[in-house]
PDB file of C-alpha atoms in Angstrom:
ATOM      1  CA  MET X1490      17.278  49.401 231.306  1.00  0.00           C
ATOM      2  CA  ALA X1491      20.909  48.618 231.640  1.00  0.00           C
ATOM      3  CA  LYS X1492      23.105  51.231 233.824  1.00  0.00           C
ATOM      4  CA  LYS X1493      26.384  52.707 232.722  1.00  0.00           C
ATOM      5  CA  GLY X1494      29.052  50.563 233.788  1.00  0.00           C
ATOM      6  CA  GLN X1495      26.812  47.696 234.888  1.00  0.00           C
ATOM      7  CA  LYS X1496      27.901  44.157 234.575  1.00  0.00           C
ATOM      8  CA  PHE X1497      25.939  41.374 233.169  1.00  0.00           C
ATOM      9  CA  LYS X1498      26.141  38.054 234.338  1.00  0.00           C
ATOM     10  CA  LYS X1499      26.818  35.504 231.275  1.00  0.00           C
ATOM     11  CA  TYR X1500      25.253  31.982 231.751  1.00  0.00           C
ATOM     12  CA  SER X1501      27.121  28.884 229.785  1.00  0.00           C
ATOM     13  CA  ALA X1502      24.797  26.964 227.553  1.00  0.00           C
ATOM     14  CA  GLU X1503      24.800  23.824 229.413  1.00  0.00           C
ATOM     15  CA  LEU X1504      23.097  25.650 232.378  1.00  0.00           C
ATOM     16  CA  LYS X1505      20.503  26.925 229.776  1.00  0.00           C
ATOM     17  CA  GLN X1506      19.865  23.507 228.785  1.00  0.00           C
ATOM     18  CA  GLU X1507      19.824  21.919 232.128  1.00  0.00           C
ATOM     19  CA  VAL X1508      16.661  24.382 232.547  1.00  0.00           C
ATOM     20  CA  ILE X1509      15.196  23.529 229.485  1.00  0.00           C
ATOM     21  CA  ARG X1510      15.427  19.445 230.362  1.00  0.00           C
ATOM     22  CA  LEU X1511      14.072  20.130 234.005  1.00  0.00           C
ATOM     23  CA  TYR X1512      11.186  22.026 232.605  1.00  0.00           C
ATOM     24  CA  LEU X1513      10.282  19.465 229.699  1.00  0.00           C
ATOM     25  CA  GLU X1514      11.486  16.087 231.256  1.00  0.00           C
ATOM     26  CA  GLU X1515      11.046  16.624 234.746  1.00  0.00           C
ATOM     27  CA  HIS X1516       8.159  18.995 234.390  1.00  0.00           C
ATOM     28  CA  LEU X1517       9.013  21.029 237.273  1.00  0.00           C
ATOM     29  CA  PRO X1518       7.457  24.822 237.534  1.00  0.00           C
ATOM     30  CA  LYS X1519       9.656  27.413 236.484  1.00  0.00           C
ATOM     31  CA  ARG X1520       9.632  29.181 240.096  1.00  0.00           C
ATOM     32  CA  THR X1521      11.241  25.713 241.433  1.00  0.00           C
ATOM     33  CA  ILE X1522      13.814  25.644 238.645  1.00  0.00           C
ATOM     34  CA  ALA X1523      14.815  29.057 239.272  1.00  0.00           C
ATOM     35  CA  SER X1524      15.259  28.605 242.933  1.00  0.00           C
ATOM     36  CA  LEU X1525      16.920  25.274 242.601  1.00  0.00           C
ATOM     37  CA  LEU X1526      19.823  26.635 240.216  1.00  0.00           C
ATOM     38  CA  GLY X1527      19.876  30.104 241.727  1.00  0.00           C
ATOM     39  CA  ILE X1528      18.601  31.901 238.849  1.00  0.00           C
ATOM     40  CA  ASP X1529      16.285  34.646 238.231  1.00  0.00           C
ATOM     41  CA  GLU X1530      12.791  33.282 237.523  1.00  0.00           C
ATOM     42  CA  GLY X1531      12.431  35.817 234.618  1.00  0.00           C
ATOM     43  CA  ARG X1532      15.378  34.723 232.979  1.00  0.00           C
ATOM     44  CA  VAL X1533      14.157  31.123 233.395  1.00  0.00           C
ATOM     45  CA  ARG X1534      10.965  32.126 231.734  1.00  0.00           C
ATOM     46  CA  LEU X1535      12.790  33.736 228.954  1.00  0.00           C
ATOM     47  CA  TRP X1536      14.893  30.796 228.025  1.00  0.00           C
ATOM     48  CA  ILE X1537      11.882  28.222 228.095  1.00  0.00           C
ATOM     49  CA  LYS X1538       9.995  30.744 225.719  1.00  0.00           C
ATOM     50  CA  ASN X1539      12.517  30.972 223.210  1.00  0.00           C
ATOM     51  CA  TYR X1540      13.306  27.193 223.289  1.00  0.00           C
ATOM     52  CA  LEU X1541       9.255  26.745 222.860  1.00  0.00           C
ATOM     53  CA  THR X1542       8.978  29.438 219.983  1.00  0.00           C
ATOM     54  CA  HIS X1543      12.234  29.523 218.304  1.00  0.00           C
ATOM     55  CA  GLY X1544      13.487  25.732 219.087  1.00  0.00           C
ATOM     56  CA  SER X1545      16.871  27.525 220.728  1.00  0.00           C
ATOM     57  CA  VAL X1546      17.626  29.140 224.016  1.00  0.00           C
ATOM     58  CA  GLU X1547      20.022  31.526 222.281  1.00  0.00           C
ATOM     59  CA  LEU X1548      18.726  34.271 219.918  1.00  0.00           C
ATOM     60  CA  LYS X1549      20.593  35.889 217.602  1.00  0.00           C
ATOM     61  CA  LYS X1550      20.155  39.795 217.789  1.00  0.00           C
ATOM     62  CA  GLY X1551      19.536  41.837 214.783  1.00  0.00           C
ATOM     63  CA  ARG X1552      18.621  41.196 210.946  1.00  0.00           C
ATOM     64  CA  PRO X1553      19.899  37.721 209.833  1.00  0.00           C
ATOM     65  CA  LYS X1554      23.201  38.455 207.880  1.00  0.00           C
ATOM     66  CA  LYS X1555      23.863  36.879 204.394  1.00  0.00           C
ATOM     67  CA  GLU X1556      26.584  34.394 204.399  1.00  0.00           C
ATOM     68  CA  ALA X1557      29.670  35.338 202.589  1.00  0.00           C
ATOM     69  CA  HIS X1558      28.876  32.748 199.642  1.00  0.00           C
ATOM     70  CA  GLU X1559      25.503  34.299 199.253  1.00  0.00           C
ATOM     71  CA  LEU X1560      26.693  37.669 199.201  1.00  0.00           C
ATOM     72  CA  GLU X1561      29.485  36.662 196.713  1.00  0.00           C
ATOM     73  CA  LEU X1562      26.790  34.755 194.519  1.00  0.00           C
ATOM     74  CA  GLU X1563      24.342  38.097 194.542  1.00  0.00           C
ATOM     75  CA  ARG X1564      27.539  39.884 193.531  1.00  0.00           C
ATOM     76  CA  LEU X1565      28.751  37.648 190.591  1.00  0.00           C
ATOM     77  CA  ARG X1566      24.828  37.536 189.137  1.00  0.00           C
ATOM     78  CA  ALA X1567      24.793  41.167 189.288  1.00  0.00           C
ATOM     79  CA  GLU X1568      27.975  41.854 187.370  1.00  0.00           C
ATOM     80  CA  ASN X1569      26.966  39.110 185.016  1.00  0.00           C
ATOM     81  CA  ALA X1570      23.873  41.048 184.330  1.00  0.00           C
ATOM     82  CA  TYR X1571      25.709  44.443 184.093  1.00  0.00           C
ATOM     83  CA  LEU X1572      27.852  43.275 181.781  1.00  0.00           C
ATOM     84  CA  LYS X1573      25.240  41.945 179.443  1.00  0.00           C
ATOM     85  CA  LEU X1574      23.283  44.871 178.977  1.00  0.00           C
ATOM     86  CA  LEU X1575      26.495  46.826 178.800  1.00  0.00           C
ATOM     87  CA  ILE X1576      27.737  45.013 176.077  1.00  0.00           C
ATOM     88  CA  GLU X1577      24.449  45.511 174.300  1.00  0.00           C
ATOM     89  CA  LYS X1578      24.435  49.185 174.801  1.00  0.00           C
ATOM     90  CA  LEU X1579      28.136  49.675 174.094  1.00  0.00           C
ATOM     91  CA  PHE X1580      27.295  50.491 170.344  1.00  0.00           C
ATOM     92  CA  GLU X1581      24.474  52.776 171.216  1.00  0.00           C
ATOM     93  CA  GLU X1582      25.555  55.610 173.493  1.00  0.00           C
ATOM     94  CA  SER X1583      28.546  56.843 175.364  1.00  0.00           C
ATOM     95  CA  ASP X1584      30.343  55.500 178.389  1.00  0.00           C
ATOM     96  CA  LYS X1585      28.670  57.457 181.398  1.00  0.00           C
ATOM     97  CA  LYS X1586      25.193  57.281 180.106  1.00  0.00           C
ATOM     98  CA  THR X1587      25.574  53.861 179.259  1.00  0.00           C
ATOM     99  CA  LYS X1588      26.593  52.951 182.556  1.00  0.00           C
ATOM    100  CA  ILE X1589      23.665  54.785 184.082  1.00  0.00           C
ATOM    101  CA  GLU X1590      20.858  53.525 181.527  1.00  0.00           C
ATOM    102  CA  VAL X1591      22.034  49.845 182.655  1.00  0.00           C
ATOM    103  CA  ILE X1592      22.081  50.468 186.301  1.00  0.00           C
ATOM    104  CA  LYS X1593      18.696  51.861 185.730  1.00  0.00           C
ATOM    105  CA  GLN X1594      17.216  48.821 184.100  1.00  0.00           C
ATOM    106  CA  LEU X1595      18.861  46.282 186.772  1.00  0.00           C
ATOM    107  CA  SER X1596      18.131  48.479 189.666  1.00  0.00           C
ATOM    108  CA  SER X1597      14.559  46.328 190.157  1.00  0.00           C
ATOM    109  CA  GLU X1598      16.788  43.137 190.417  1.00  0.00           C
ATOM    110  CA  PHE X1599      19.656  44.522 192.203  1.00  0.00           C
ATOM    111  CA  SER X1600      20.577  47.243 194.531  1.00  0.00           C
ATOM    112  CA  ILE X1601      21.759  50.616 193.301  1.00  0.00           C
ATOM    113  CA  SER X1602      24.662  50.696 195.459  1.00  0.00           C
ATOM    114  CA  LEU X1603      26.219  47.170 194.076  1.00  0.00           C
ATOM    115  CA  LEU X1604      25.542  47.925 190.440  1.00  0.00           C
ATOM    116  CA  CYS X1605      27.316  51.663 191.154  1.00  0.00           C
ATOM    117  CA  GLU X1606      30.049  49.873 193.060  1.00  0.00           C
ATOM    118  CA  ILE X1607      30.276  47.453 189.926  1.00  0.00           C
ATOM    119  CA  ALA X1608      30.177  50.514 187.357  1.00  0.00           C
ATOM    120  CA  ASP X1609      32.561  52.406 189.381  1.00  0.00           C
ATOM    121  CA  ILE X1610      29.983  55.130 189.632  1.00  0.00           C
ATOM    122  CA  SER X1611      29.362  57.000 192.947  1.00  0.00           C
ATOM    123  CA  THR X1612      25.787  56.393 194.286  1.00  0.00           C
ATOM    124  CA  ASN X1613      25.624  60.268 194.492  1.00  0.00           C
ATOM    125  CA  GLY X1614      26.418  60.738 190.778  1.00  0.00           C
ATOM    126  CA  TYR X1615      23.932  58.201 189.514  1.00  0.00           C
ATOM    127  CA  TYR X1616      21.155  59.980 191.174  1.00  0.00           C
ATOM    128  CA  ARG X1617      22.566  63.389 190.127  1.00  0.00           C
ATOM    129  CA  ALA X1618      22.447  62.051 186.487  1.00  0.00           C
ATOM    130  CA  ILE X1619      18.687  60.516 186.916  1.00  0.00           C
ATOM    131  CA  ASN X1620      17.519  64.025 188.264  1.00  0.00           C
ATOM    132  CA  LYS X1621      19.293  65.755 185.832  1.00  0.00           C
ATOM    133  CA  LYS X1622      17.155  67.879 183.324  1.00  0.00           C
ATOM    134  CA  ASP X1623      18.534  69.200 179.999  1.00  0.00           C
ATOM    135  CA  LYS X1624      17.981  72.831 180.054  1.00  0.00           C
ATOM    136  CA  ASP X1625      19.626  73.126 176.499  1.00  0.00           C
ATOM    137  CA  LYS X1626      17.285  70.704 174.705  1.00  0.00           C
ATOM    138  CA  GLN X1627      15.797  73.190 172.353  1.00  0.00           C
ATOM    139  CA  ILE X1628      19.105  74.690 171.366  1.00  0.00           C
ATOM    140  CA  LYS X1629      20.579  71.107 170.925  1.00  0.00           C
ATOM    141  CA  GLU X1630      17.722  70.381 168.623  1.00  0.00           C
ATOM    142  CA  ARG X1631      18.036  73.628 166.664  1.00  0.00           C
ATOM    143  CA  ILE X1632      21.799  73.119 166.165  1.00  0.00           C
ATOM    144  CA  ARG X1633      21.208  69.877 164.830  1.00  0.00           C
ATOM    145  CA  GLU X1634      18.540  71.506 162.574  1.00  0.00           C
ATOM    146  CA  ILE X1635      20.902  74.245 161.316  1.00  0.00           C
ATOM    147  CA  TYR X1636      23.613  71.706 160.936  1.00  0.00           C
ATOM    148  CA  PHE X1637      21.785  69.176 158.882  1.00  0.00           C
ATOM    149  CA  LYS X1638      20.037  71.898 156.917  1.00  0.00           C
ATOM    150  CA  TYR X1639      23.291  73.408 155.340  1.00  0.00           C
ATOM    151  CA  ASN X1640      24.330  69.638 155.017  1.00  0.00           C
ATOM    152  CA  GLY X1641      27.052  70.030 157.673  1.00  0.00           C
ATOM    153  CA  ILE X1642      29.044  72.799 156.027  1.00  0.00           C
ATOM    154  CA  TYR X1643      28.250  75.277 159.052  1.00  0.00           C
ATOM    155  CA  GLY X1644      30.497  75.320 161.840  1.00  0.00           C
ATOM    156  CA  TYR X1645      29.952  76.639 165.241  1.00  0.00           C
ATOM    157  CA  ARG X1646      30.557  80.183 164.280  1.00  0.00           C
ATOM    158  CA  ARG X1647      27.926  80.377 161.354  1.00  0.00           C
ATOM    159  CA  ILE X1648      25.707  78.230 163.536  1.00  0.00           C
ATOM    160  CA  THR X1649      25.981  80.719 166.352  1.00  0.00           C
ATOM    161  CA  MET X1650      25.427  83.651 163.889  1.00  0.00           C
ATOM    162  CA  VAL X1651      21.761  82.013 162.526  1.00  0.00           C
ATOM    163  CA  LEU X1652      20.612  81.695 166.549  1.00  0.00           C
ATOM    164  CA  ARG X1653      21.562  85.044 167.150  1.00  0.00           C
ATOM    165  CA  ARG X1654      19.587  86.360 164.176  1.00  0.00           C
ATOM    166  CA  GLU X1655      16.624  84.153 165.379  1.00  0.00           C
ATOM    167  CA  GLY X1656      16.846  86.119 168.395  1.00  0.00           C
ATOM    168  CA  LYS X1657      18.418  83.703 170.768  1.00  0.00           C
ATOM    169  CA  ILE X1658      21.118  85.007 173.041  1.00  0.00           C
ATOM    170  CA  VAL X1659      24.010  82.272 172.860  1.00  0.00           C
ATOM    171  CA  ASN X1660      27.535  82.214 173.180  1.00  0.00           C
ATOM    172  CA  HIS X1661      29.856  80.668 170.608  1.00  0.00           C
ATOM    173  CA  LYS X1662      31.420  78.705 173.211  1.00  0.00           C
ATOM    174  CA  LYS X1663      28.579  77.204 173.953  1.00  0.00           C
ATOM    175  CA  VAL X1664      27.376  76.480 170.658  1.00  0.00           C
ATOM    176  CA  TYR X1665      30.625  74.645 169.997  1.00  0.00           C
ATOM    177  CA  ARG X1666      30.373  72.502 173.255  1.00  0.00           C
ATOM    178  CA  LEU X1667      26.633  71.460 172.415  1.00  0.00           C
ATOM    179  CA  MET X1668      27.788  70.857 168.940  1.00  0.00           C
ATOM    180  CA  TRP X1669      30.535  68.536 170.335  1.00  0.00           C
ATOM    181  CA  GLY X1670      28.142  66.839 172.500  1.00  0.00           C
ATOM    182  CA  CYS X1671      24.625  66.608 170.086  1.00  0.00           C
ATOM    183  CA  MET X1672      26.980  65.207 167.217  1.00  0.00           C
ATOM    184  CA  GLN X1673      28.727  62.682 169.397  1.00  0.00           C
ATOM    185  CA  GLY X1674      25.356  61.204 170.553  1.00  0.00           C
TER     186      GLY X1674
END
């Protein structure tokens, strides 16, 4: 384990290639190569092992990163798929609901964070909308029934009175808001 402030010696690629050449072409033992070049034997073993297993002495650390053109290609594919579904849904629902539904449909193909970025919605907002339960669903259905029963003549005040007669305690402002929402969607 490295100690705080410890300096590590860096070895050139030519030296590492020389170690590989001595091992493969000259058939020298690892211990001899280490003593000849003045390198730790464990380091020589590691370089040879890396070369034999990966074909290279240098190992890249971490997960291999996608190149810029691969990232751009994935982004463009996601944007195209998003826009196709958005156009299909454009005439069906309101703006934010449409975006969320499109993201939900494309989430199996693309990452949600990328789709949310394209749709200009925060990932928190997306998950909040997905997990949101409509607590006023029954009231909305009843408002719609009353509205269409009286051929759209009743406004929010009369519908509030009908709901109160049925025993539902509801504020006229809430009925107004729910009417606006359920008549829109």
